[in-house]
Tab-separated table of C-alpha atoms in Angstrom:
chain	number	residue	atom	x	y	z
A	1	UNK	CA	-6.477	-34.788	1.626
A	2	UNK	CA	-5.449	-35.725	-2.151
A	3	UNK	CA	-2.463	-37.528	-0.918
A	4	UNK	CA	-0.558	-34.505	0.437
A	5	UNK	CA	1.381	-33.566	3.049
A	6	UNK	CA	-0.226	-30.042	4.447
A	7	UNK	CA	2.726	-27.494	6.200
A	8	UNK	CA	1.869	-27.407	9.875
A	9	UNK	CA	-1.435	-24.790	10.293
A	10	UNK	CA	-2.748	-25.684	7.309
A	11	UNK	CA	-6.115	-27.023	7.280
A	12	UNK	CA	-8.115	-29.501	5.034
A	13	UNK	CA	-10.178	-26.851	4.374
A	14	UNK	CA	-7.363	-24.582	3.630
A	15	UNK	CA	-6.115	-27.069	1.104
A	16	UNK	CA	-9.668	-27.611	-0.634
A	17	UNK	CA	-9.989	-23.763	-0.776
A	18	UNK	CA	-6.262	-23.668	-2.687
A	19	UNK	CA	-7.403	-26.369	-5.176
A	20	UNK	CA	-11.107	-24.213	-5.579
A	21	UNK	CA	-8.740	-20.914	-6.239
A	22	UNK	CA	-7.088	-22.333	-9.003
A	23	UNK	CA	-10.133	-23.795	-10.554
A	24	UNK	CA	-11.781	-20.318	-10.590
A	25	UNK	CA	-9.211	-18.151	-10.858
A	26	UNK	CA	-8.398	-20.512	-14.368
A	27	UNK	CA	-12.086	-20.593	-15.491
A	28	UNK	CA	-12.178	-16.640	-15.511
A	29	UNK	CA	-8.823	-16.108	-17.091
A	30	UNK	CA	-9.610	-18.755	-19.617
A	31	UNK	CA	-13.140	-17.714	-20.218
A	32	UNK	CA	-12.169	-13.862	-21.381
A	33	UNK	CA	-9.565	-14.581	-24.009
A	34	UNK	CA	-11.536	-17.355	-25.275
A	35	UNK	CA	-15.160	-15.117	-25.595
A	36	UNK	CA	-13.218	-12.710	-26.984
A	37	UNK	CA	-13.364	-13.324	-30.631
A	38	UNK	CA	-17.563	-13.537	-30.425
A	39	UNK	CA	-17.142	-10.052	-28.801
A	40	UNK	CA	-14.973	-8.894	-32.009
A	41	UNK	CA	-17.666	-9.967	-34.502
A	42	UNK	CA	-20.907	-9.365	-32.660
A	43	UNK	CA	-20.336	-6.653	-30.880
A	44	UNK	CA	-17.523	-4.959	-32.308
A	45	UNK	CA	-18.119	-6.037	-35.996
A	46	UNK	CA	-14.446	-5.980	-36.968
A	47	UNK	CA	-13.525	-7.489	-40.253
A	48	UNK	CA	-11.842	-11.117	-40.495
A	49	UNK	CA	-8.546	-9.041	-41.888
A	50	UNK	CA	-8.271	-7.176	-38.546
A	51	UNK	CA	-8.826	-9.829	-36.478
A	52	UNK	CA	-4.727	-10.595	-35.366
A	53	UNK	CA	-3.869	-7.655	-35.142
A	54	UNK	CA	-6.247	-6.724	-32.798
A	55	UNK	CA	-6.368	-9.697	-30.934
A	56	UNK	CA	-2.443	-8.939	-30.717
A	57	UNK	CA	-2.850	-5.508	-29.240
A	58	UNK	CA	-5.122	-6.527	-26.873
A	59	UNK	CA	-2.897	-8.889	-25.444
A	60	UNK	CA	0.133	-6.608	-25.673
A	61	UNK	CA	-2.030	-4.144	-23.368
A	62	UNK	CA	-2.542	-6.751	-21.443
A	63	UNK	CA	0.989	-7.945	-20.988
A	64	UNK	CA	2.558	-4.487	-20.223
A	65	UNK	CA	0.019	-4.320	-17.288
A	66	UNK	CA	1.264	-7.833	-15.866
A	67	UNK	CA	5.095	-6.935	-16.681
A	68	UNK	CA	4.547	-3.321	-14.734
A	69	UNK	CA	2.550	-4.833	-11.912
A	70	UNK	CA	3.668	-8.837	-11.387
A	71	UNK	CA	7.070	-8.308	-9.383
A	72	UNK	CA	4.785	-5.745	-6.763
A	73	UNK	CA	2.201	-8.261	-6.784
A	74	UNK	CA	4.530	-10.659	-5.333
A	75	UNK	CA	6.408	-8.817	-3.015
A	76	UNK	CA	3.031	-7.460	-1.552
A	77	UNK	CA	2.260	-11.205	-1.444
A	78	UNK	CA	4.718	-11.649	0.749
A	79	UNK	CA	4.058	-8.227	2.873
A	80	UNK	CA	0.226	-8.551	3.599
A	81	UNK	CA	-0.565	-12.076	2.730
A	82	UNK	CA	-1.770	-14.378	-0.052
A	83	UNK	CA	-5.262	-14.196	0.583
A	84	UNK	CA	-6.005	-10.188	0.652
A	85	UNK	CA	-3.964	-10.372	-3.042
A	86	UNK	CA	-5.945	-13.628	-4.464
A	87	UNK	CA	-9.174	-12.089	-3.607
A	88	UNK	CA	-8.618	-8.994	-5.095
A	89	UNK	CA	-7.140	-10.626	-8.476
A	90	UNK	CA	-10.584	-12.167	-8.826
A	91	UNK	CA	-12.321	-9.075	-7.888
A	92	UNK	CA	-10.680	-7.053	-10.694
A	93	UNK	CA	-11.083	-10.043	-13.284
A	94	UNK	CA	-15.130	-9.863	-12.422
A	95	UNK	CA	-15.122	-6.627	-12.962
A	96	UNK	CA	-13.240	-6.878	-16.100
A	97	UNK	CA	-15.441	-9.244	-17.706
A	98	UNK	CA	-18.460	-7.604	-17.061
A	99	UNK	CA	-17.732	-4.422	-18.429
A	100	UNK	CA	-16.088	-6.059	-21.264
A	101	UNK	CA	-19.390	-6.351	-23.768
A	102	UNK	CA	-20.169	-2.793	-22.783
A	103	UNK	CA	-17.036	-1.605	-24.785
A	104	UNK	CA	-17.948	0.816	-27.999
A	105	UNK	CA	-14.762	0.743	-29.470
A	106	UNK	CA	-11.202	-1.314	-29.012
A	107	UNK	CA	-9.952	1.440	-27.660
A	108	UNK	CA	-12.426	1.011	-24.776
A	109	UNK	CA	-11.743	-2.810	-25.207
A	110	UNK	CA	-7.557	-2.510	-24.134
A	111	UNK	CA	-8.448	0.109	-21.141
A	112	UNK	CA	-10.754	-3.568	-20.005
A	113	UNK	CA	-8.388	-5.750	-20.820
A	114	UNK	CA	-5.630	-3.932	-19.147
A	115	UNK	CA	-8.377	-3.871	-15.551
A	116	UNK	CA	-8.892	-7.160	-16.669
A	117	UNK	CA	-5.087	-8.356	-16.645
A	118	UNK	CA	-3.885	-6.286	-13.372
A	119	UNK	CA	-6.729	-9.233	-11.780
A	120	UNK	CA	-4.908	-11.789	-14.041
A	121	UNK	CA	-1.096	-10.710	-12.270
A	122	UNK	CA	-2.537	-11.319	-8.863
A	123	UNK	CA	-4.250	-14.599	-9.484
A	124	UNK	CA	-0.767	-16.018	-11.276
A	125	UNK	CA	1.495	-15.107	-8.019
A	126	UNK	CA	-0.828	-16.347	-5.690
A	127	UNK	CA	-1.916	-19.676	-7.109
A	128	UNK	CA	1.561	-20.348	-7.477
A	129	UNK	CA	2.284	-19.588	-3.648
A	130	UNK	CA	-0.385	-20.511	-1.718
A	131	UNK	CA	-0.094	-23.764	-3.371
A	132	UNK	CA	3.298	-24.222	-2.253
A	133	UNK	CA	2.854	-22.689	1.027
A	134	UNK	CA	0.477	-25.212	2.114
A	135	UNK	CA	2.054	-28.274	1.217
A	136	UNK	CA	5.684	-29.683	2.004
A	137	UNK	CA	8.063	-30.204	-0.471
A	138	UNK	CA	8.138	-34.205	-0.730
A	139	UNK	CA	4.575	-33.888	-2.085
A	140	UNK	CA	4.554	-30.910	-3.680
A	141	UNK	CA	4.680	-31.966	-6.914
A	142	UNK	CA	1.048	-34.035	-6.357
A	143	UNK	CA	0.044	-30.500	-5.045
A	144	UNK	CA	0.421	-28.702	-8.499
A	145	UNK	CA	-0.594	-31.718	-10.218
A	146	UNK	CA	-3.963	-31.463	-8.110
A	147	UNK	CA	-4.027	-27.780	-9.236
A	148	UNK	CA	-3.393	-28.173	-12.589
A	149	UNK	CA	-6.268	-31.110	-12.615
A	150	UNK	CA	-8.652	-28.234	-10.903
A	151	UNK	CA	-7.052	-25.861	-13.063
A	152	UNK	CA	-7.623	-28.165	-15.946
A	153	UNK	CA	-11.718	-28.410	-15.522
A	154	UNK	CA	-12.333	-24.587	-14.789
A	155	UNK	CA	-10.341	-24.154	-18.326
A	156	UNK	CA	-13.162	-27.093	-20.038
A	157	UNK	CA	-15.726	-25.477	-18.387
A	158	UNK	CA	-14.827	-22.032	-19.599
A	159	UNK	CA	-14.621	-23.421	-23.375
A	160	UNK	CA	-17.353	-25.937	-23.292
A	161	UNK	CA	-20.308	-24.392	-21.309
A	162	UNK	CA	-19.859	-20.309	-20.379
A	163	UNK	CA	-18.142	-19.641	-23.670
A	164	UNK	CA	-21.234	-20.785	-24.916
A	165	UNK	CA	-23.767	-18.478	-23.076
A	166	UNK	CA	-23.910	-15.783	-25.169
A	167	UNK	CA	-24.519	-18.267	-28.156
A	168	UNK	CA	-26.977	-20.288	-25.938
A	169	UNK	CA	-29.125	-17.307	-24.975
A	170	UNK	CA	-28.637	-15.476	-28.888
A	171	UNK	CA	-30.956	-18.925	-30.043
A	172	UNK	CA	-33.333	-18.533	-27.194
A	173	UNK	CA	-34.061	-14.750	-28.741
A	174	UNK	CA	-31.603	-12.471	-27.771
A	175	UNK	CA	-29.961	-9.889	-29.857
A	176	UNK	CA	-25.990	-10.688	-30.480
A	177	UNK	CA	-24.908	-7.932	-28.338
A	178	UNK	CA	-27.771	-8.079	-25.370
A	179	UNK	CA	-26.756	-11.712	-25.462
A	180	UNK	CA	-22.774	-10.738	-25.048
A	181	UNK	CA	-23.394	-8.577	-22.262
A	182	UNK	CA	-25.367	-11.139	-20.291
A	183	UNK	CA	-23.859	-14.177	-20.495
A	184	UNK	CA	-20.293	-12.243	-19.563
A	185	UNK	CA	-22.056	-10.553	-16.978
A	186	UNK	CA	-23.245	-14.464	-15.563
A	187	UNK	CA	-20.011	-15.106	-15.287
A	188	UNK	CA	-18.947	-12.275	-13.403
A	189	UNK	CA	-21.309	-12.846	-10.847
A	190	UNK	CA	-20.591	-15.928	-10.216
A	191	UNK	CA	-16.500	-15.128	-10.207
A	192	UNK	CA	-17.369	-12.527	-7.229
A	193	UNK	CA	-19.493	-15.092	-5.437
A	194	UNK	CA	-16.324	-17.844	-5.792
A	195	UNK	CA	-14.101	-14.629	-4.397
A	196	UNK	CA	-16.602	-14.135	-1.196
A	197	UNK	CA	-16.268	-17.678	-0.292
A	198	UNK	CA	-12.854	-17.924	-0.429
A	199	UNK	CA	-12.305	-14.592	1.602
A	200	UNK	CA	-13.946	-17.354	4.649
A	201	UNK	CA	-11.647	-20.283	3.691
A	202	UNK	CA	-7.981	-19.016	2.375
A	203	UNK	CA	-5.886	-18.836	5.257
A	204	UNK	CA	-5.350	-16.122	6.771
A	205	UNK	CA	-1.781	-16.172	8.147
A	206	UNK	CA	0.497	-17.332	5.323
A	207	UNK	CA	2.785	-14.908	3.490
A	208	UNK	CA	1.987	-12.240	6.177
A	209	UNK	CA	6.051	-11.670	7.357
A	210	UNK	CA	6.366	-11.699	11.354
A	211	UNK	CA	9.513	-10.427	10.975
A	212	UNK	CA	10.194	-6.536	10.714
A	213	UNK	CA	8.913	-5.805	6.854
A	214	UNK	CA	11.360	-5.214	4.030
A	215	UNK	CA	10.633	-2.971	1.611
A	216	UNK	CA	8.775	-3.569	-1.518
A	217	UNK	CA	11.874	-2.982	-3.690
A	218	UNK	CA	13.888	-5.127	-1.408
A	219	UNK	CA	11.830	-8.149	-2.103
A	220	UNK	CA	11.499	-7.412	-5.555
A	221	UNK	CA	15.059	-7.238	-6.068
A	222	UNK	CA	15.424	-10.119	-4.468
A	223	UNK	CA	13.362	-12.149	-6.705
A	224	UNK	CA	15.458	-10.859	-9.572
A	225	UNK	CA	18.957	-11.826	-8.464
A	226	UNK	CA	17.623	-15.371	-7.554
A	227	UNK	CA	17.687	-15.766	-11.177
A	228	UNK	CA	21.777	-16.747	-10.605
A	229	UNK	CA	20.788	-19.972	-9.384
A	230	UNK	CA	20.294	-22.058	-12.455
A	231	UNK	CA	17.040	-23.749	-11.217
A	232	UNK	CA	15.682	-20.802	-10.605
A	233	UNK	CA	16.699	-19.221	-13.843
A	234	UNK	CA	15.125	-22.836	-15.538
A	235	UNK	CA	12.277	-22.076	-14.288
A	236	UNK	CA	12.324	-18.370	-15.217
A	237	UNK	CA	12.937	-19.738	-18.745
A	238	UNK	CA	9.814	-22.197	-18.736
A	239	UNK	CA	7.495	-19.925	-17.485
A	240	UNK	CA	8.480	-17.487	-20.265
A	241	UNK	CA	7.264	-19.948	-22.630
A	242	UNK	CA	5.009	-21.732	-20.885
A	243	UNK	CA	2.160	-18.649	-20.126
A	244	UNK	CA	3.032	-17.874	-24.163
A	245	UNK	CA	1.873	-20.938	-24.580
A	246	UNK	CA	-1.439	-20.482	-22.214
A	247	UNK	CA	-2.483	-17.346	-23.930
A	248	UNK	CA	-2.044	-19.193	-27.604
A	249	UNK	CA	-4.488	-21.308	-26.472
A	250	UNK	CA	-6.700	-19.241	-25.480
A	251	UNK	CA	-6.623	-16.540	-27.902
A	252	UNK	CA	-4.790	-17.563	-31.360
A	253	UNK	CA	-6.215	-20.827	-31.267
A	254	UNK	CA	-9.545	-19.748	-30.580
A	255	UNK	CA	-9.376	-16.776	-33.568
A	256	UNK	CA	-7.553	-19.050	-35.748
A	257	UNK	CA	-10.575	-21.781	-35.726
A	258	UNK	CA	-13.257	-19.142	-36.151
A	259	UNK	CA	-11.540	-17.073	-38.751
A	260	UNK	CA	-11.191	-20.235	-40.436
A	261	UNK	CA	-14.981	-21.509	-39.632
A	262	UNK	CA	-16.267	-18.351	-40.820
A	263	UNK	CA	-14.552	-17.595	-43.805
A	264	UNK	CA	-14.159	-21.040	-45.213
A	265	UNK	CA	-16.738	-22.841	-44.041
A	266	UNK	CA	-19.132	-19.775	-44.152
A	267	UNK	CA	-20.413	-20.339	-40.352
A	268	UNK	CA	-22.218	-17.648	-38.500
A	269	UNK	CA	-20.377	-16.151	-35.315
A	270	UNK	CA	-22.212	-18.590	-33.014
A	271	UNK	CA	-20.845	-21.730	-34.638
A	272	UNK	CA	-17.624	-20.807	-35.193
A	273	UNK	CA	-17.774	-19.969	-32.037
A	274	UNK	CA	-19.095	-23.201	-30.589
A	275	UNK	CA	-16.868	-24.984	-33.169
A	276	UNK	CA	-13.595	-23.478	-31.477
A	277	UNK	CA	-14.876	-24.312	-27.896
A	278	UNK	CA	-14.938	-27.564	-28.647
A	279	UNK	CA	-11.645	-28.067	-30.630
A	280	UNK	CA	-9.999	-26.016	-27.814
A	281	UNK	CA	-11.908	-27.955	-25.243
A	282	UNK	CA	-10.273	-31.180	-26.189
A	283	UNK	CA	-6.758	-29.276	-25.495
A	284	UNK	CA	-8.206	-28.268	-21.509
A	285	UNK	CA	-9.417	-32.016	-21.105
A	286	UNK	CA	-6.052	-33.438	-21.539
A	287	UNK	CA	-4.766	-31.068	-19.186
A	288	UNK	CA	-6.949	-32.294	-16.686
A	289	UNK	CA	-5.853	-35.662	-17.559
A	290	UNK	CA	-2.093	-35.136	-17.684
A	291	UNK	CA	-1.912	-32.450	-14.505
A	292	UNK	CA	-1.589	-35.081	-11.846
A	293	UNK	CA	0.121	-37.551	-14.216
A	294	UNK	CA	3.088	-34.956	-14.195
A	295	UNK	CA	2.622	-33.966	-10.614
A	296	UNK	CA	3.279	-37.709	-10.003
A	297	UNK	CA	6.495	-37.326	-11.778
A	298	UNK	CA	7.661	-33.833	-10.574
A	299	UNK	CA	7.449	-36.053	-6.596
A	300	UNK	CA	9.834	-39.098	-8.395
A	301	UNK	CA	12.410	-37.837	-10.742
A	302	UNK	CA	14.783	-34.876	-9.934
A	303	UNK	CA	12.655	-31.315	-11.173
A	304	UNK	CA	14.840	-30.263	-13.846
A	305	UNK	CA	14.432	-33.190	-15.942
A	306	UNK	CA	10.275	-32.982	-15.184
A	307	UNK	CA	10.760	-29.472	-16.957
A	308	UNK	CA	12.776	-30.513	-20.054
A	309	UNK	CA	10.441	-33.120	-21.150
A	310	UNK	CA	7.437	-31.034	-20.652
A	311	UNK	CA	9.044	-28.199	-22.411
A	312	UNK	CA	10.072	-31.114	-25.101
A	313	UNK	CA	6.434	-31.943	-25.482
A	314	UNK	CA	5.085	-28.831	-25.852
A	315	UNK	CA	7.465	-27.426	-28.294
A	316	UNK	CA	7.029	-30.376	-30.278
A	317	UNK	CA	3.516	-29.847	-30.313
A	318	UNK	CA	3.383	-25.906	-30.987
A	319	UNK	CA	5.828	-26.790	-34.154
A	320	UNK	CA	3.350	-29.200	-35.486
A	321	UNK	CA	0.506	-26.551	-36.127
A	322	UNK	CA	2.765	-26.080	-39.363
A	323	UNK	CA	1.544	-29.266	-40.766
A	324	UNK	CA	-2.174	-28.482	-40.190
A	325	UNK	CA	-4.010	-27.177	-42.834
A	326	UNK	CA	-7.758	-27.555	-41.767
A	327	UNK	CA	-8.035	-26.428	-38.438
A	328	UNK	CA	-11.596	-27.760	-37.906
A	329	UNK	CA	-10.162	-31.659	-39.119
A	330	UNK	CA	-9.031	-34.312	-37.342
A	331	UNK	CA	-5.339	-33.180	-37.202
A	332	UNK	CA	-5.805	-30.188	-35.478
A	333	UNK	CA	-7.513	-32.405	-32.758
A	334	UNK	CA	-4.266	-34.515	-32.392
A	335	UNK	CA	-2.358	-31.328	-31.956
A	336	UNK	CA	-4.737	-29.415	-29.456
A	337	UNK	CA	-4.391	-32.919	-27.661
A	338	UNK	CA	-0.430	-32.591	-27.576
A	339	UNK	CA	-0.467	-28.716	-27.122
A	340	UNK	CA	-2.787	-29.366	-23.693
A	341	UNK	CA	-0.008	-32.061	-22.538
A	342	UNK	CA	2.603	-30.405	-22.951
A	343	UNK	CA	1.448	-26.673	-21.794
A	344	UNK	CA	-0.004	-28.571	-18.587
A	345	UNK	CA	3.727	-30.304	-17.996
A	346	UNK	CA	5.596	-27.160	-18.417
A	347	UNK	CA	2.801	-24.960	-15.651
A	348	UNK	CA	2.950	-27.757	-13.129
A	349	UNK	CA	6.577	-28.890	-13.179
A	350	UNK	CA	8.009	-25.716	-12.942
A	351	UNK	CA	6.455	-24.326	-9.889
A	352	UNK	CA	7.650	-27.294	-7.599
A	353	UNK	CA	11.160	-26.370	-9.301
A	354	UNK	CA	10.962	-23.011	-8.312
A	355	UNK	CA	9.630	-23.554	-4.770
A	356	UNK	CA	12.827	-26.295	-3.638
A	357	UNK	CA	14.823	-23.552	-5.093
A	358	UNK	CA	13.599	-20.494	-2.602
A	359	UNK	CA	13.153	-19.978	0.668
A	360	UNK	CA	9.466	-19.187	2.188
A	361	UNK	CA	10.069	-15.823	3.030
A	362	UNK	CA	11.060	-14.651	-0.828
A	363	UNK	CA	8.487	-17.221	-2.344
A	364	UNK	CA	6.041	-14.310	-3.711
A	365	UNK	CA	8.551	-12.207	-4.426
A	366	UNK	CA	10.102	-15.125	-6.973
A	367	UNK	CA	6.482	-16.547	-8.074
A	368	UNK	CA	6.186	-12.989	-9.159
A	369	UNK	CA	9.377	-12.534	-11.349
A	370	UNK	CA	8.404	-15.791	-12.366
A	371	UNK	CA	4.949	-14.803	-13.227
A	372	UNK	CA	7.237	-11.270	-14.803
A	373	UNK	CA	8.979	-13.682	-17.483
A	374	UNK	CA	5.649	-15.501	-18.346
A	375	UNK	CA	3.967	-11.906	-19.064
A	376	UNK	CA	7.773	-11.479	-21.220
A	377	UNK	CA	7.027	-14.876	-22.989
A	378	UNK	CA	3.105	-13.683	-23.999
A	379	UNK	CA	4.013	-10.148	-25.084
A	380	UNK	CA	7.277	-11.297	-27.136
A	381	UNK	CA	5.117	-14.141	-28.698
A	382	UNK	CA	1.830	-12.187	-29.207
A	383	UNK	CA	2.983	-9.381	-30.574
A	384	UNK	CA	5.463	-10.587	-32.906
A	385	UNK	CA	3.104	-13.870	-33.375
A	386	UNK	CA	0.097	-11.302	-33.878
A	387	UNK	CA	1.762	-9.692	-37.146
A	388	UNK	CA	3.029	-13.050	-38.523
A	389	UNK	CA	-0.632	-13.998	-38.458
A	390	UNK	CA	-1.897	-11.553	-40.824
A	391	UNK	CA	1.175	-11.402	-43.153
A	392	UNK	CA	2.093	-15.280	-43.247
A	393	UNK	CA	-0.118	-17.859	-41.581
A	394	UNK	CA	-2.593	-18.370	-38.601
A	395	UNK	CA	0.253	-21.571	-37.091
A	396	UNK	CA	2.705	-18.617	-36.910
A	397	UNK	CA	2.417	-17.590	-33.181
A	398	UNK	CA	2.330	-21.232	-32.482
A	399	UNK	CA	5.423	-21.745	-34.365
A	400	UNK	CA	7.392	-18.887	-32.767
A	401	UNK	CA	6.593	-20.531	-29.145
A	402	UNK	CA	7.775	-23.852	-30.635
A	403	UNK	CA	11.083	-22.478	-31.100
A	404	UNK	CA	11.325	-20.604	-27.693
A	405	UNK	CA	9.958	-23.883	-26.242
A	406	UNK	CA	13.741	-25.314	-27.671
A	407	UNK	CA	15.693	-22.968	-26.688
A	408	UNK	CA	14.860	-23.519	-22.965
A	409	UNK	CA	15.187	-27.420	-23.656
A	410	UNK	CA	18.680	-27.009	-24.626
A	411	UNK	CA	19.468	-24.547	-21.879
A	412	UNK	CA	18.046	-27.144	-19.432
A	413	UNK	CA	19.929	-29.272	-20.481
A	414	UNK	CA	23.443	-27.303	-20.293
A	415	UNK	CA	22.488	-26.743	-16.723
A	416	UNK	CA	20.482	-29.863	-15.283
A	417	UNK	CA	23.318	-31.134	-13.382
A	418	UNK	CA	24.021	-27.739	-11.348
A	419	UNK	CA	20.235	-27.431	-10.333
A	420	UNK	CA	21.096	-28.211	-5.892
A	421	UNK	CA	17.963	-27.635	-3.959
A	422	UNK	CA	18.389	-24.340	-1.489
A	423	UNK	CA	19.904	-25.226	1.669
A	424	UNK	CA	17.537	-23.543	3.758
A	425	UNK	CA	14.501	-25.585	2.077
A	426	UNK	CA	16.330	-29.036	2.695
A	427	UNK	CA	16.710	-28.247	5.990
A	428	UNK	CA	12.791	-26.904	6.891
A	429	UNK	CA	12.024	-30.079	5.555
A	430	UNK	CA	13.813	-32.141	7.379
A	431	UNK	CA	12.753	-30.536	10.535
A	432	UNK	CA	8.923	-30.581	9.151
A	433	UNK	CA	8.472	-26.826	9.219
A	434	UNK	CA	8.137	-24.673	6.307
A	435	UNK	CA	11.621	-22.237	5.242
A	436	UNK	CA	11.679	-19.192	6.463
């Protein structure tokens, strides 16, 4: 299926239903941040000053929730299985999403987002392990490229079609905020239906240790202190600026073109609204474009060097938001293109890099400290990128990631030559069975 080689127990099915996970679990995490701002107007009616700031709360909240629960995400991964853990992420992210128009105040708003983000941790471990769980390691790299092109389309969808509900239904009659809550609550449904269908076609073995169990804190420890290797700690690094770089998409992006739409251009909520969709949109299609054109690479060029060039692309492209002056013009379109390339690049080479690194039996555990740094990356970069947007400019956040982005480029670079994949790994592969 797709050109990859499954691990032994692994089932077409089971491979179809990885590939459906990440295009879900990616349309629901996408579709939140990016609704958000329509829920700050309309139902909220928060002025245009407050805007970053709260959107940079909101994602703090969000981000101390992942940071307390990722690492036990992962090591529970790796206790009770993948599939008990990716259900439930998508569970919680429903529910968080429905309730979310219901919110009176923001103070209501972070307790969601918070429910909302504990659904978030669980998806971001298990995507990243089932996926390399159920393929060997001399395709892997097509594998995340596969999931990043799945990934890729739930993202467009989110932007392009159910960001656009509550707009779509507001012109057929609706009131703003009876519009909000239904279109979320559309979604929701249909994120618990995906979840019930993929309870039947997840496998049901992998990650569950037949070995006596290790404690939580064992495996969570572990994670940590495989941060000595240098490829591991690379891709520690990337994913602290890479899932920055995911929720600036998502959120800053999004607020920055309808600030701008609205108070500029002097568009209602809705158009804004369907203005940013599309502007972000065009960043989601080039991921699904460039997901399996860097999956191809990561399966033809040594891992390391997949992850500095991403990383080079997409700090490039966060830097060059300082040259854009009319979000809703033809520059920012080139940029959204270059941001979607190079965010893609960084999210799909560095889980193959981290997987030749680890062993099977720790996998969750790291995919959850690397998941930990990500949820670093996005509170470091929000919250500091959050203030800068009020008191300087709306390319601020994007411009902090930019120079995080460099930083790991030149640390990849100091240590590209001492990245050895793990013994253990090498040798499961050899003898075509996945390491233990």
């Amino acid at each position: 299926m797709l050109g990859l080689d499954a691990t032994p127990g692994i089932s077409k099915t089971n491979l179809w239903a990885c590939m459906g996970l990440g295009f879900l679990g990616t349309t629901i995490i996408t579709f939140l941040p990016a609704g958000q701002p329509y829920i700050l107007n309309e139902v909220l009616g928060l002025s245009s000053g407050d805007l970053g700031r709260i959107t940079g709360y909101l994602q703090i909240a969000a981000e101390v929730a992942l940071i307390l629960s990722l690492t036990w995400y992962g090591a529970l991964a790796d206790r009770i299985g993948r599939r008990p853990v990716a259900v439930a992420g998508l569970l919680l992210c429903a529910a968080g999403a429905a309730l979310y128009p219901f919110a009176g105040n923001a103070a209501v708003l972070v307790a969601l987002r918070v429910l909302f983000a504990l659904g978030i941790a669980a998806l971001h471990v298990t995507m990243s392990a089932i996926t390399a769980d159920y393929v060997r390691d001399r395709t892997r790299g097509r594998a995340y490229g596969w999931l990043g092109l799945f990934s890729g389309i739930g993202a467009v969808i989110a932007v392009l079609v159910l960001v656009r509900l509550p707009s779509m239904l507001e012109q057929g009659g609706m009131e703003p905020i009876a519009a909000a809550r239904t279109g979320f609550l559309i979604v929701a449904a249909l994120v618990v239906a995906g979840a019930l269908a993929l309870r039947f076609t997840l496998s049901p073995s992998w990650g569950v240790t037949e070995t006596p169990r290790v404690p939580l804190t064992r495996l969570i420890g572990e994670g940590v202190r495989l941060a000595r290797d240098p490829g591991v700690a690379l891709s520690y690094a990337a994913s602290f600026v890479a899932r920055a770089d995911l929720a600036l998409v998502a959120s800053f992006l999004s607020l920055w073109i309808v600030d701008y739409a609205r108070s500029v251009r002097g568009m209602s909520a809705t158009e804004a609204l369907a203005k940013s969709g599309a502007i972000v949109g065009i960043a989601y299609t080039v991921i699904v474009v460039g997901a399996p054109l860097f999956g191809w690479l990561g399966d033809r060029m040594k891992r390391q060097h997949v992850v500095i060039l991403a990383q080079a692309v997409a700090a490039a492209a966060y830097l060059s938001t300082l040259l854009v002056s009319d979000p809703l013009g033809p520059g920012m379109m080139l940029v959204a293109a270059f941001i979607g390339l190079g965010e893609i690049g960084v999210i799909t080479t560095a889980g193959p890099l981290l997987a030749q690194q680890v062993p099977a039996r720790y996998r969750g555990s790291s995919f959850g400290v690397q998941v930990l740094c990500g949820a670093i990356g996005i509170f470091v970069v929000s919250g500091v990128g959050g203030w800068l947007y009020d008191l300087w400019r709306p390319a601020a956040p994007f411009a902090l990631s930019g120079a995080c982005g460099l930083l790991v480029v030149l640390f990849g670079l100091a240590v590209r030559r001492r990245v050895v994949p793990h013994p253990e790994v090498v040798a499961a592969e050899r003898a075509g069975e996945p390491a233990a």
